[in-house]
XYZ file of C-alpha atoms in Angstrom:
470
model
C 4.856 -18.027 -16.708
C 2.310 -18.739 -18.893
C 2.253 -22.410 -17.599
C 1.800 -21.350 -14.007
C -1.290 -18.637 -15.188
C -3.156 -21.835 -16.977
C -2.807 -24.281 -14.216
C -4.179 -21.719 -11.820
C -6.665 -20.138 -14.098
C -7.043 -21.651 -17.408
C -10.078 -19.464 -19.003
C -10.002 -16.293 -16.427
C -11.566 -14.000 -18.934
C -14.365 -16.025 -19.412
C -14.892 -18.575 -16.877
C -18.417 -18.371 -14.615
C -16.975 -18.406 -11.264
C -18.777 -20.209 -8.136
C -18.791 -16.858 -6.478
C -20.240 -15.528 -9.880
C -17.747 -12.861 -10.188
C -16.393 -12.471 -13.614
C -13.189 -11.794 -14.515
C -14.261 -8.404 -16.450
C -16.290 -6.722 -13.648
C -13.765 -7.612 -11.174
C -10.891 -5.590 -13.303
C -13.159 -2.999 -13.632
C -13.279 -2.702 -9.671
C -9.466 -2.898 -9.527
C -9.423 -0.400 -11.716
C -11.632 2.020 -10.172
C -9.714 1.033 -6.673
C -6.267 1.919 -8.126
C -7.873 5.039 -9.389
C -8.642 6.134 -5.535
C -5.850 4.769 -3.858
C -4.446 8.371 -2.617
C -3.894 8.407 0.838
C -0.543 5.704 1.684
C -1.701 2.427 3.155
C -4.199 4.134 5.677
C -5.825 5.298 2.560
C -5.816 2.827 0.453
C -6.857 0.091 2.863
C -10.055 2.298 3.821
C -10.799 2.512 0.328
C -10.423 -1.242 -0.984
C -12.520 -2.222 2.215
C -15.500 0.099 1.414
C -15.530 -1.377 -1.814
C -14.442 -5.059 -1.537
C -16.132 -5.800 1.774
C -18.936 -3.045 2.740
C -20.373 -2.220 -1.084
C -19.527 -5.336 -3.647
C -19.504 -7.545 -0.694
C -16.986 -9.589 -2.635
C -14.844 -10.746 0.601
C -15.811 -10.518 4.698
C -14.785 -8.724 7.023
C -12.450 -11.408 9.363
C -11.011 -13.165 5.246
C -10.230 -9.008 4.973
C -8.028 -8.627 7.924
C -6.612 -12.404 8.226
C -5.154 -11.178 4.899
C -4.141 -7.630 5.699
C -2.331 -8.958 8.842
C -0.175 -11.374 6.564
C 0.602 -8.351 4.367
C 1.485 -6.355 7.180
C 4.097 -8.653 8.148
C 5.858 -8.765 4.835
C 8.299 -6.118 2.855
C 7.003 -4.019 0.619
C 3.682 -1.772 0.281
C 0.946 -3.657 2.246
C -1.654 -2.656 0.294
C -0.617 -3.499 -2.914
C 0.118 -7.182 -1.548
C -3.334 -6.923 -0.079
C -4.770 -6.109 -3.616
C -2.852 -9.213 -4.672
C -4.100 -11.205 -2.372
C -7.663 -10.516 -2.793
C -7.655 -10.452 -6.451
C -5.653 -14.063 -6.192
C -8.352 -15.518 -4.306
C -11.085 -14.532 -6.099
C -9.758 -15.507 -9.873
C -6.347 -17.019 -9.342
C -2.984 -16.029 -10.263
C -4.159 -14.327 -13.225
C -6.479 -12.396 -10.805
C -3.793 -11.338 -8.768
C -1.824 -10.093 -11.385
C -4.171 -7.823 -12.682
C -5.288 -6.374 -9.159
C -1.496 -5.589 -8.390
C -0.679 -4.550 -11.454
C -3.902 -2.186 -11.836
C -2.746 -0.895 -8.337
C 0.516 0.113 -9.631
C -0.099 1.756 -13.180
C -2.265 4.729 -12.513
C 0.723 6.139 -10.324
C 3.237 5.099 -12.418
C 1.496 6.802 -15.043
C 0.818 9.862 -12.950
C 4.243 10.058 -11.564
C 5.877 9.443 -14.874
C 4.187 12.733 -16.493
C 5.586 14.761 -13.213
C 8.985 13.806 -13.674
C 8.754 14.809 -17.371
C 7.656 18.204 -16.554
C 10.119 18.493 -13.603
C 13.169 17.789 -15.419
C 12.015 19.830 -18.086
C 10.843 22.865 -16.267
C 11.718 22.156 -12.354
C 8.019 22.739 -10.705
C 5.159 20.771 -11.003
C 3.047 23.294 -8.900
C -0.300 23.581 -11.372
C -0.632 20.188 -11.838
C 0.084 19.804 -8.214
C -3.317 21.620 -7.673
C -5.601 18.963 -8.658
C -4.015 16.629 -6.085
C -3.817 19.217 -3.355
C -7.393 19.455 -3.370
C -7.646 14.803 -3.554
C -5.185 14.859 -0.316
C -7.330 16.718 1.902
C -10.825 14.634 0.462
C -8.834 11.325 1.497
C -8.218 12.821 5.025
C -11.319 12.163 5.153
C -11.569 8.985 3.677
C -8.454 7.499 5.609
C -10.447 8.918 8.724
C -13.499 7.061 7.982
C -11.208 3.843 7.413
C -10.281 4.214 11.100
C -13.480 4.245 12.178
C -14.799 1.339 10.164
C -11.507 -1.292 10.641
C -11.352 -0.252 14.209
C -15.169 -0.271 15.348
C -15.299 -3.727 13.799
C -11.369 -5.092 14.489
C -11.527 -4.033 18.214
C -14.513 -5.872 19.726
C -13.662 -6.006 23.598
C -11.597 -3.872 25.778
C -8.558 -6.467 25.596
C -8.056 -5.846 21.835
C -8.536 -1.869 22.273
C -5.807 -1.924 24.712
C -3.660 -3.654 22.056
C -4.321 -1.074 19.580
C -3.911 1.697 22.064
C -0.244 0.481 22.828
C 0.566 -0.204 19.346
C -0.196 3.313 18.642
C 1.913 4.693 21.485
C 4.697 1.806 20.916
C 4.911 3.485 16.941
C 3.932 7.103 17.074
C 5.497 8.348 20.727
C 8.389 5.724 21.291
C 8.890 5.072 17.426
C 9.241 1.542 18.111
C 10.053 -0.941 15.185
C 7.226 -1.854 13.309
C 7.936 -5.571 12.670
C 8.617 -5.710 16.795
C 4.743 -4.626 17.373
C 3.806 -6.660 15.258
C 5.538 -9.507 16.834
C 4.963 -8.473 20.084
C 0.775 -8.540 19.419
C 1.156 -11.581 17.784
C 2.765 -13.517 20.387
C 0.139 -12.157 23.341
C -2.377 -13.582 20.618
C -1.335 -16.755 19.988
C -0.960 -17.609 23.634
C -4.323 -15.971 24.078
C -5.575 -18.282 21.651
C -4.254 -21.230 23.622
C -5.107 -20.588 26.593
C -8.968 -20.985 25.118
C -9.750 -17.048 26.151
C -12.779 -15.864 24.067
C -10.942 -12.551 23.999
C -8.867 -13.552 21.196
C -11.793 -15.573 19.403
C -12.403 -13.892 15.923
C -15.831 -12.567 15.675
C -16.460 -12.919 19.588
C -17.181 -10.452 21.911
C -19.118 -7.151 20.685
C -18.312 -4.507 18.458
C -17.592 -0.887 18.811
C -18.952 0.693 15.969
C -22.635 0.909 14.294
C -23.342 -1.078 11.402
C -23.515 -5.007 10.592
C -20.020 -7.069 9.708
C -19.844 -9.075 6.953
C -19.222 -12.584 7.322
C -16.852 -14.481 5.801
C -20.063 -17.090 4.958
C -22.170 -14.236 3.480
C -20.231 -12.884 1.726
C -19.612 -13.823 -2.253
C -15.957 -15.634 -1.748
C -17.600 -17.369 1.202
C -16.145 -19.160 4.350
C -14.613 -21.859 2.471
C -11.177 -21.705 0.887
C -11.121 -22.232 -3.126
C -9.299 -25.436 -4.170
C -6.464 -23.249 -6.040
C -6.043 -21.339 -2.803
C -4.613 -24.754 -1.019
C -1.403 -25.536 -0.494
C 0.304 -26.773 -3.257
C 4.421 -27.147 -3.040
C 5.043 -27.798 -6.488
C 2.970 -24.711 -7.541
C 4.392 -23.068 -5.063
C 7.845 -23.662 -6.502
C 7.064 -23.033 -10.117
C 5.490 -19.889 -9.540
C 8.407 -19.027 -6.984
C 10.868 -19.717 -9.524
C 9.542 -17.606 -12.214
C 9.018 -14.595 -10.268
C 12.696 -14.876 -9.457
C 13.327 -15.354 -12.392
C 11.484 -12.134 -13.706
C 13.233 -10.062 -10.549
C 17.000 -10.841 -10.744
C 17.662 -12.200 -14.148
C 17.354 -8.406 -15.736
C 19.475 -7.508 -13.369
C 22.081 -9.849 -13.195
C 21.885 -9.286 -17.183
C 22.996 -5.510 -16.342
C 25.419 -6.337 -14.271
C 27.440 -8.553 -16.764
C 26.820 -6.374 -19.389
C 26.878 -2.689 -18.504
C 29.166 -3.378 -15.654
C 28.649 -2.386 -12.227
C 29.409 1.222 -12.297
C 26.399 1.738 -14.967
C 23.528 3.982 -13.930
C 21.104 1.072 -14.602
C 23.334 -1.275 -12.669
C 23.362 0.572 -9.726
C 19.593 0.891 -9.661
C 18.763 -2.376 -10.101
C 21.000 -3.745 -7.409
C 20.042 -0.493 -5.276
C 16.548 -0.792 -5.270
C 16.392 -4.983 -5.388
C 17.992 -4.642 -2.164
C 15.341 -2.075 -0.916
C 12.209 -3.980 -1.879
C 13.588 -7.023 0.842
C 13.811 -4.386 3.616
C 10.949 -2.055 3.647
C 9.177 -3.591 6.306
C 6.699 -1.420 7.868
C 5.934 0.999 5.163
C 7.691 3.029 2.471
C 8.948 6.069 5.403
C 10.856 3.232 7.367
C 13.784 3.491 4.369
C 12.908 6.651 2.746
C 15.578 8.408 4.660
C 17.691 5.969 3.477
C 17.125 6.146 0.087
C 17.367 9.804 0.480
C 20.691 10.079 1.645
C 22.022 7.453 -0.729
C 20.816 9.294 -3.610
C 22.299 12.417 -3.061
C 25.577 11.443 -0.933
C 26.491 8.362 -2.508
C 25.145 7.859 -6.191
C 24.245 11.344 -7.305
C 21.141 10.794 -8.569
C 19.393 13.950 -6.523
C 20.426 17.061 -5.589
C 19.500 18.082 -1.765
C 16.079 18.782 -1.567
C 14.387 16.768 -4.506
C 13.406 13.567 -2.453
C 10.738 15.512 -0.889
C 9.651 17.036 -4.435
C 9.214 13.535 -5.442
C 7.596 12.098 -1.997
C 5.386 15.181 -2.785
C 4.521 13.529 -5.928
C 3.881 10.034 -4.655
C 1.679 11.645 -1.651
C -0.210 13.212 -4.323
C -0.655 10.562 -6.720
C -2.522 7.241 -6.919
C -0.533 4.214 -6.086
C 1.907 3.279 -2.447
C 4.129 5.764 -1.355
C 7.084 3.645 -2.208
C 6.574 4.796 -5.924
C 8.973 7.823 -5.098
C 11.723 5.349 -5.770
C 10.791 5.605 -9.497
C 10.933 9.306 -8.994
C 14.526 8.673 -7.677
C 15.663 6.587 -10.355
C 14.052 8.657 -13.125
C 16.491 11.400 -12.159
C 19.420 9.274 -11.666
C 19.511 8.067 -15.138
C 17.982 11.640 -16.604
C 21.463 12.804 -15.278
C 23.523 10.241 -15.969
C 21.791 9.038 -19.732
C 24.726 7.312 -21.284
C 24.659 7.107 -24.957
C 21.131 7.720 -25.042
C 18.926 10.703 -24.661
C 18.247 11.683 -21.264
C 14.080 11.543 -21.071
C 14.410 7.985 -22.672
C 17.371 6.732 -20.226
C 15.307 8.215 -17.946
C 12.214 6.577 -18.697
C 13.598 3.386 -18.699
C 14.974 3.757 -15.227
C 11.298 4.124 -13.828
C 10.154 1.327 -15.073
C 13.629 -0.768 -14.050
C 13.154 0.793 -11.000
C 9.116 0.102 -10.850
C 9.889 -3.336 -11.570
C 12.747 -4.395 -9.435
C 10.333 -2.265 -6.446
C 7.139 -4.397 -7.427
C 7.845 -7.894 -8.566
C 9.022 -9.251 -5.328
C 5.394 -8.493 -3.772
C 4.295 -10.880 -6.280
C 6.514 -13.735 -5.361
C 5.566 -12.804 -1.887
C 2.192 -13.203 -2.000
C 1.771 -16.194 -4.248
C 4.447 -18.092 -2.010
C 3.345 -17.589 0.942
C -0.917 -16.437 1.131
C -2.184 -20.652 0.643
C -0.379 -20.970 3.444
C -1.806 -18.371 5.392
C -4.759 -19.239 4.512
C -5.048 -23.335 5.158
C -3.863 -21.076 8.832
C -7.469 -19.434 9.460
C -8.688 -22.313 10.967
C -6.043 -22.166 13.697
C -7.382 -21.405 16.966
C -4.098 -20.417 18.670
C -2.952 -18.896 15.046
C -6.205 -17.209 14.931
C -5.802 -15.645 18.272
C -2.070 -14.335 17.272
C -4.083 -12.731 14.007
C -6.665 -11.601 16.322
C -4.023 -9.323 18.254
C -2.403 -8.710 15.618
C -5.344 -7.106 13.767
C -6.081 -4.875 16.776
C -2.594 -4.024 16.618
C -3.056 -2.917 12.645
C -5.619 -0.501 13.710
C -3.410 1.130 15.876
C -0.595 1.428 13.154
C -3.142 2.382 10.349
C -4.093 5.724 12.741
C -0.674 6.205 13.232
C -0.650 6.598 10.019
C -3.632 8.602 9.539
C -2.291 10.741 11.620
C 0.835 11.254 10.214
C -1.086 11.964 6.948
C -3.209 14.473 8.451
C -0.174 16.551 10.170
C 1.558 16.676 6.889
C -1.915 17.683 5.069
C -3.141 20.172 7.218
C 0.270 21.693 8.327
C 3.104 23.109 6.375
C 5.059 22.381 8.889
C 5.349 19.855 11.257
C 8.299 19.582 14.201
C 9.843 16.454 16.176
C 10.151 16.837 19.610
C 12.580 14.560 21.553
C 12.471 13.897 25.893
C 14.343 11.022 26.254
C 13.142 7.883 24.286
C 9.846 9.841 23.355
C 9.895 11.212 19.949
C 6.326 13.349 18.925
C 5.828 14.993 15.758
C 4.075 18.620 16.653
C 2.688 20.700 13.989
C 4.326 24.232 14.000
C -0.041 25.643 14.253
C 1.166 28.950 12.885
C 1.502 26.952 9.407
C -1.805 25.449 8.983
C -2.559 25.209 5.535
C -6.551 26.635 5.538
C -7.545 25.866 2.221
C -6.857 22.165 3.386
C -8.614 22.540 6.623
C -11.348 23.635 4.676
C -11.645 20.919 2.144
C -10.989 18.258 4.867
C -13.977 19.312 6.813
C -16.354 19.891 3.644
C -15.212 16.592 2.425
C -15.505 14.841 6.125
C -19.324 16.488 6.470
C -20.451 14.609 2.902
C -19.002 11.229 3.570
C -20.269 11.476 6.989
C -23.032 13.745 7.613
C -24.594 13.482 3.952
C -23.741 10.309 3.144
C -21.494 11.512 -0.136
C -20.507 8.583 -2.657
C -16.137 8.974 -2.381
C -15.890 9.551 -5.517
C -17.893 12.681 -6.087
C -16.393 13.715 -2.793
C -12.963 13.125 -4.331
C -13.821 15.075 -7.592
C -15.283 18.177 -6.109
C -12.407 18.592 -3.818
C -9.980 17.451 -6.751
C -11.750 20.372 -8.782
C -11.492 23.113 -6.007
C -7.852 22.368 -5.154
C -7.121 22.927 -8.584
C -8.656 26.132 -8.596
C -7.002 27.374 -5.635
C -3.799 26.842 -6.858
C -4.492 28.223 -9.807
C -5.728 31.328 -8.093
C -2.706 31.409 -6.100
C -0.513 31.387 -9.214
C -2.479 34.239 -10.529
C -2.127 36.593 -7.860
């Protein structure tokens, strides 16, 4: 491993970069992005783009997407591979390490405290209360996200229509995401053959106000970074050791706890998860669910959605209930040990069996994708496949806001249209309230995200605090 960091960045922590990023601010910025990433991807997209492309002005606006599309097309949380990606261009492998693992921790962390108090005392409700008030401030966030991506993504009625359809396609006929995705990206590609300016990145005009940042103005620049070509024998090394890091403790388990051991079962379990959660953490979570009650044990009916509570409510992707999940698991089934420390170390097997793959992932396959930007007929399949993005990202803004702003929220089924309806008699006020106070500063005052976040953070702790009381 440490072979593979020094061939791809040899002095990272103190190297002048030509972009003239160092390696110190930029961890600062990952940290300060993990910090904010509440929201699932919608969120956490919205907020590494205001800072990485619209405020630092680290990376433009077209490098943004190419990359987001790529990560959209892979298994796993896309925004954690995107924070990989980013961080791997701008200061190598060792870059990308520390912007995916930054992403990860502060949710780990987070989530790791909740499970101790809700094995201990079974609620988690006051400490709930400071992210109540953070879910409805990143409504607002994830909204502005929308805005921003799509205004600039979407610059001629062809590529609106895409993202119209890949809205309907995921939210009313609850299509298969990789399909979409697929489906966009072939239309695109021909596009792009065919010469049409339609699918030309950066042609046409955009929807939204404000300037887009060029790839060539921006810090990173236009150009792709020597360690960022193609290089098979990197490629393998670095392929290698990841697989190495993923299956080896396993396989280790396996041979010696045997495969009816508690750890066993959630390495395999959740190895095999992190290969098939294409299109988000919700496209398995009912899986997962029903496994972990019906089949293994580890939850009793009921939990999962204490613990998706928790990952909604925390920092980090949405996939991190799985730690939640195996936390449990092993809490209940602790061996020789104690339970909180059999426990503990099943969330972090569980975190690392979940997250290491997105590593291998990334550094495999992103030189590739990008020695691909140059591509005009590849460009126009990432052109379409962008516009199609949009319309999954408010998908799943919208999702997010029917789940923050209702307590409950119905599925209604006529024929092969499936629509989640909020039951209105359950709207959740105090969240109504905070979404609009925290959608008029970000938009009508112009409020920096984090105060916004704080404030909000602040009053939904107080709420529930006052509920308690009374």
């Amino acid at each position: 491993m440490t072979n593979i960091i020094d061939q791809a960045a040899p002095t990272a922590a103190s190297k002048t970069y030509d972009h003239g990023i160092s390696f110190g601010e930029a961890f600062r910025v990952w940290l300060r992005i993990a910090a904010l990433s509440f929201g699932g991807p919608a969120g956490q997209i919205a907020v590494m783009h205001l800072i990485l492309v619209d405020e630092k002005r680290w990376i433009g606006e077209h490098r943004f997407l190419h990359a987001l599309n790529y990560c959209m097309l892979l298994p796993g949380p896309e925004a954690q591979q995107l924070a990989i990606y980013i961080g791997w261009l701008l200061h190598r492998t060792a870059g990308g390490l520390v912007a995916g693992i930054l992403f990860v921790l502060p949710g780990f962390l987070a989530i790791l405290g909740l499970s101790y108090i809700y094995a201990d005392f079974g609620n988690v409700t006051v400490v709930e209360g400071l992210f109540f008030g953070l879910k409805a401030a990143v409504l607002a966030v994830v909204v502005q996200a929308v805005f921003r991506i799509g205004s600039r993504a979407l610059k001629n009625r062809l590529m609106i229509g895409i993202a119209t359809a890949a809205f309907v396609a995921i939210f009313v006929f609850r299509m298969p995401f990789p399909l979409i995705i697929l489906t966009a990206g072939i239309v695109g590609y021909i596009g792009g053959r065919s010469g049409s300016p339609l699918f030309r990145v950066g042609g046409g005009h955009k929807a939204g106000s404000g300037p887009t940042l060029k790839d060539e103005d921006s810090a990173l620049g236009e150009e792709t970074p020597a360690h960022a070509r193609p290089n098979l024998a990197w490629s393998l090394k670095v392929s290698a050791v990841f697989l190495i890091l993923w299956l080896v403790p396993v396989a280790l388990l396996y041979v010696y706890l045997g495969p009816e051991d508690v750890f066993t079962q959630i390495g395999v379990f959740f190895s095999k998860m992190a290969v098939v959660t294409f299109g988000g953490a919700y496209a398995v979570l009912a899986y997962v669910a029903q496994e972990a009650v019906q089949h293994f044990g580890w939850l009793k009916p009921g939990e999962m959605l204490d613990g998706l509570g928790m990952a909604e409510t925390t920092p980090g992707p949405l996939i991190m209930v799985v730690q939640f999940v195996g936390f449990m698991g092993a809490y209940r089934d602790p061996g020789s040990i104690s339970p909180m420390m059999a426990a503990t170390l099943a969330a972090i097997l569980t975190t690392w069996v979940t997250f290491i793959p997105c590593f291998l992932w990334i550094f495999l396959g992103a030189p590739f994708i990008e020695k691909l930007r140059g591509n005009v007929a590849l460009t126009g399949a990432m052109s379409a496949i962008t516009a199609a993005v949009v319309g999954v990202i408010l998908n799943l803004a919208v999702w997010f806001a029917l789940h923050t702003l209702f307590a409950q929220v119905t599925t209604r089924q006529i024929g092969p249209i499936s629509i989640d309806v909020p039951v209105m008699t359950s709207i959740v006020l105090p969240s109504l309230v905070l979404s609009l106070a925290a959608a008029a500063a970000i938009f009508r005052f112009k409020a920096s995200v984090i105060g916004t976040l704080l404030v909000c953070a602040l009053a939904g702790m107080a709420w529930t605090l006052t509920t308690v009381a009374a």
